[in-house]
Short mmCIF file of C-alpha atoms in Angstrom, two decimals:
data_model
loop_
_atom_site.label_atom_id
_atom_site.label_comp_id
_atom_site.label_asym_id
_atom_site.label_seq_id
_atom_site.Cartn_x
_atom_site.Cartn_y
_atom_site.Cartn_z
CA MET T 134 19.50 -8.26 -16.50
CA THR T 135 18.72 -6.14 -13.47
CA ASN T 136 19.16 -6.98 -9.80
CA ASN T 137 15.38 -7.01 -9.50
CA ASP T 138 15.19 -9.65 -12.25
CA VAL T 139 17.53 -11.90 -10.26
CA LEU T 140 15.48 -11.43 -7.08
CA ARG T 141 12.21 -12.20 -8.85
CA ARG T 142 13.52 -15.33 -10.56
CA LEU T 143 15.05 -16.79 -7.40
CA ARG T 144 11.93 -16.04 -5.40
CA TYR T 145 9.82 -17.86 -7.98
CA THR T 146 12.18 -20.84 -8.30
CA PHE T 147 12.33 -21.54 -4.57
CA ASN T 148 8.78 -20.33 -3.85
CA PHE T 149 9.97 -17.95 -1.11
CA ASN T 150 7.24 -15.98 0.63
CA ASP T 151 7.78 -12.39 1.78
CA GLN T 152 8.81 -13.45 5.29
CA LYS T 153 11.44 -15.84 3.93
CA MET T 154 12.83 -13.14 1.67
CA VAL T 155 13.16 -10.77 4.64
CA ALA T 156 14.83 -13.54 6.68
CA LEU T 157 17.47 -14.15 3.99
CA PHE T 158 18.47 -10.48 3.99
CA GLN T 159 18.66 -10.54 7.79
CA LEU T 160 20.89 -13.63 7.77
CA ALA T 161 23.47 -11.56 5.91
CA GLY T 162 23.10 -8.62 8.29
CA LEU T 163 20.74 -6.35 6.38
CA GLU T 164 17.49 -5.32 8.08
CA VAL T 165 14.71 -4.82 5.55
CA THR T 166 10.95 -4.50 5.77
CA THR T 167 8.37 -6.62 4.02
CA GLN T 168 7.18 -3.53 2.18
CA ILE T 169 10.56 -2.75 0.62
CA VAL T 170 10.97 -6.39 -0.46
CA ILE T 171 7.55 -6.27 -2.12
CA SER T 172 8.54 -3.07 -3.93
CA TRP T 173 11.73 -4.76 -5.24
CA LEU T 174 9.67 -7.65 -6.59
CA LYS T 175 7.12 -5.53 -8.44
CA LYS T 176 7.25 -5.17 -12.20
CA ASP T 177 9.45 -2.38 -13.52
CA GLU T 178 6.48 -0.43 -14.89
CA ASP T 179 4.59 -0.53 -11.57
CA SER T 180 4.28 2.85 -9.85
CA ASP T 181 5.48 1.31 -6.53
CA PHE T 182 8.54 -0.36 -8.09
CA VAL T 183 11.88 0.34 -6.37
CA GLU T 184 15.27 -0.54 -7.82
CA CYS T 185 17.38 -3.03 -5.86
CA ASN T 186 21.01 -1.91 -5.75
CA ASP T 187 24.16 -4.08 -5.88
CA ASN T 188 24.80 -4.05 -2.14
CA GLN T 189 21.25 -5.14 -1.35
CA LEU T 190 21.36 -8.02 -3.85
CA ALA T 191 24.78 -9.05 -2.48
CA HIS T 192 23.23 -9.30 1.01
CA PHE T 193 20.42 -11.46 -0.36
CA LEU T 194 22.79 -13.85 -2.15
CA ASN T 195 25.01 -14.07 0.93
CA GLY T 196 21.91 -14.85 2.99
CA LEU T 197 21.02 -17.60 0.52
CA ILE T 198 24.52 -19.07 0.95
CA ILE T 199 24.21 -19.03 4.76
CA ASP T 200 20.68 -20.44 4.64
CA ARG T 201 21.65 -23.40 2.44
CA ARG T 202 25.21 -24.08 3.62
CA GLY T 203 25.42 -22.56 7.07
CA GLN T 204 27.78 -19.98 8.52
CA LYS T 205 31.39 -21.17 8.29
CA GLY T 206 32.88 -20.38 11.69
CA GLU T 207 33.26 -16.69 12.41
CA ASN T 208 34.00 -15.81 8.79
CA LYS T 209 31.17 -13.55 7.69
CA HIS T 210 30.29 -13.02 4.07
CA VAL T 211 30.97 -9.43 3.15
CA ALA T 212 28.34 -7.82 0.94
CA GLU T 213 30.05 -6.05 -1.92
CA GLU T 214 29.15 -2.51 -2.87
CA ARG T 215 29.39 -3.36 -6.56
CA LEU T 216 28.17 -6.57 -8.24
CA ASN T 217 28.51 -7.95 -11.74
CA ASN T 218 27.21 -11.08 -13.49
CA ASN T 219 30.40 -13.03 -12.74
CA MET T 220 30.04 -12.39 -9.01
CA ILE T 221 26.36 -13.36 -9.05
CA LEU T 222 27.29 -16.57 -10.87
CA VAL T 223 29.94 -17.42 -8.26
CA LYS T 224 27.62 -16.72 -5.31
CA LEU T 225 24.85 -18.91 -6.76
CA LYS T 226 27.37 -21.66 -7.52
CA ILE T 227 28.42 -21.62 -3.85
CA ALA T 228 24.87 -21.36 -2.46
CA LEU T 229 23.61 -24.32 -4.50
CA SER T 230 26.77 -26.41 -4.06
CA LEU T 231 27.25 -26.69 -7.80
CA LYS T 232 30.40 -28.08 -9.32
CA SER T 233 31.59 -27.08 -12.79
CA ASN T 234 30.25 -30.31 -14.31
CA ASP T 235 26.86 -29.59 -12.71
CA ILE T 236 26.70 -26.18 -14.36
CA VAL T 237 27.75 -27.57 -17.75
CA ASP T 238 24.94 -30.17 -17.53
CA LEU T 239 22.52 -27.56 -16.22
CA MET T 240 23.22 -25.29 -19.17
CA LYS T 241 22.56 -28.10 -21.65
CA ASP T 242 18.97 -28.19 -20.39
CA THR T 243 18.61 -24.57 -21.51
CA HIS T 244 20.03 -25.38 -24.96
CA LEU T 245 23.10 -23.26 -24.32
CA SER T 246 26.25 -25.36 -24.36
CA ILE T 247 29.44 -24.37 -22.57
CA THR T 248 32.73 -26.14 -21.90
CA LYS T 249 34.43 -26.38 -18.52
CA ALA T 250 37.21 -24.15 -19.83
CA GLU T 251 34.74 -21.45 -20.88
CA LEU T 252 32.95 -21.70 -17.55
CA GLY T 253 36.26 -21.48 -15.73
CA ALA T 254 36.94 -18.15 -17.42
CA PHE T 255 33.75 -16.76 -15.87
CA LEU T 256 34.79 -17.96 -12.41
CA ARG T 257 38.28 -16.43 -12.42
CA LYS T 258 39.24 -13.16 -10.80
CA PRO T 259 39.06 -10.07 -13.02
CA ASP T 260 42.83 -9.58 -13.01
CA HIS T 261 43.49 -13.10 -14.35
CA LYS T 262 44.61 -13.20 -17.99
CA ASN T 263 41.92 -15.77 -18.88
CA PHE T 264 39.08 -13.92 -17.18
CA ARG T 265 35.97 -13.54 -19.30
CA ARG T 266 33.00 -11.29 -18.59
CA CYS T 267 29.71 -13.09 -18.04
CA LYS T 268 27.01 -11.55 -20.23
CA ASP T 269 23.31 -11.22 -19.53
CA GLN T 270 22.35 -14.06 -21.87
CA PHE T 271 24.47 -16.60 -19.98
CA LEU T 272 23.23 -15.43 -16.57
CA ARG T 273 19.63 -15.49 -17.80
CA ASN T 274 20.03 -19.08 -19.04
CA PHE T 275 21.86 -20.03 -15.85
CA LEU T 276 18.90 -18.85 -13.78
CA LEU T 277 16.59 -20.77 -16.11
CA GLY T 278 18.69 -23.89 -15.59
CA ILE T 279 18.52 -23.39 -11.83
CA ASP T 280 14.74 -23.15 -12.11
CA LYS T 281 14.58 -26.43 -14.06
CA LYS T 282 16.76 -28.22 -11.49
CA PHE T 283 15.62 -26.71 -8.20
CA ASN T 284 12.08 -25.48 -8.86
CA VAL T 285 9.89 -25.96 -5.80
CA LYS T 286 6.47 -27.33 -6.69
CA ARG T 287 3.59 -25.10 -5.72
CA PRO T 288 0.90 -26.49 -3.40
CA GLU T 289 -2.02 -28.06 -5.28
CA LYS T 290 -4.35 -25.44 -3.81
CA TYR T 291 -2.25 -22.63 -5.30
CA ILE T 292 -2.25 -24.24 -8.76
CA VAL T 293 -6.02 -24.91 -8.71
CA ASN T 294 -6.81 -21.40 -7.51
CA LYS T 295 -4.56 -19.87 -10.15
CA GLU T 296 -6.20 -21.92 -12.92
CA ALA T 297 -9.66 -21.01 -11.63
CA ALA T 298 -8.74 -17.33 -11.56
CA GLN T 299 -7.49 -17.49 -15.14
CA LYS T 300 -10.67 -19.30 -16.23
CA ASN T 301 -12.90 -16.78 -14.46
CA SER T 302 -10.91 -13.94 -15.96
CA HIS T 303 -11.46 -15.38 -19.45
CA ILE T 304 -15.20 -15.82 -18.82
CA TYR T 305 -15.51 -12.27 -17.48
CA LYS T 306 -13.62 -10.84 -20.45
CA LYS T 307 -15.83 -12.73 -22.90
CA SER T 308 -18.98 -11.60 -21.11
CA ALA T 309 -17.79 -7.99 -21.04
CA GLN T 310 -17.06 -8.06 -24.76
CA LYS T 311 -20.54 -9.48 -25.48
CA PHE T 312 -22.16 -6.80 -23.33
CA ALA T 313 -20.18 -4.02 -25.01
CA LYS T 314 -21.19 -5.36 -28.41
CA SER T 315 -24.88 -5.43 -27.51
CA GLU T 316 -24.65 -1.93 -26.05
CA GLY T 317 -23.20 -0.75 -29.31
CA LYS T 318 -26.46 -1.47 -31.09
CA LYS T 319 -28.62 1.59 -30.40
CA LYS T 320 -32.30 0.84 -29.86
CA VAL T 321 -35.00 3.42 -30.71
CA PHE T 322 -37.87 3.56 -28.24
CA VAL T 323 -41.34 3.70 -29.88
CA ASN T 324 -44.24 4.97 -27.76
CA PRO T 325 -47.24 2.71 -28.51
CA ASN T 326 -49.70 5.50 -27.53
CA VAL T 327 -48.52 7.95 -30.15
CA LYS T 328 -50.51 7.86 -33.38
CA PRO T 329 -48.60 7.93 -36.62
CA PRO T 330 -48.58 11.33 -38.37
CA ALA T 331 -51.26 11.93 -41.01
CA LYS T 332 -50.23 11.31 -44.55
CA LYS T 333 -49.38 14.55 -46.34
CA VAL T 334 -51.62 15.27 -49.31
CA SER T 335 -50.26 17.30 -52.23
CA GLU T 336 -52.02 20.49 -53.48
CA SER T 337 -52.76 18.94 -56.89
CA THR T 338 -54.63 16.11 -55.24
CA LEU T 339 -56.74 18.54 -53.21
CA SER T 340 -57.69 20.60 -56.28
CA ARG T 341 -58.79 17.48 -58.12
CA LYS T 342 -60.98 16.51 -55.15
CA LYS T 343 -62.63 19.96 -55.17
CA ARG T 344 -63.45 19.82 -58.90
CA SER T 345 -64.98 16.45 -58.50
#
């Protein structure tokens, strides 16, 4: 998973608009523009896509923690220069006030079971003997579980408009295919004022007419 994947999934789950995304970065002390946030959220194959680095994602996750749990005294969350899946897991656990049992239950909803002991290995420091690296599959399912538990419902207007757009898109596509099919049949224009060419008479027929 990429940092951009994490940003996109969290934005969708909590239905953050561009202004809210910018505000979360600012809460953690990183000034960003709406345009750069939009470029981080674009699909990887888009020409305007920009990669979100570890430090930038760390600021966003720290901002999410502050937004949901408040700033604890004067202790500021330091945005790490390097992030890994374990650190992202820990930050989301803190931001969403999840206990180990909550995560175990949350993972069951994604059909990926995990014990508290296995989860604990992900949450330990790297130098601990029982530390275990969190792989992409677990983080991906964890984000899916978060979406199932915390997903913010879209306004009815948004849902209706989206369905209408999809319906119109289908109608347009069908109409375009029908038009292309009809255009594929070439029509020959026949001028009604042009007389048909005279029938060609063979030489043998002419000679017979002369003899007669």
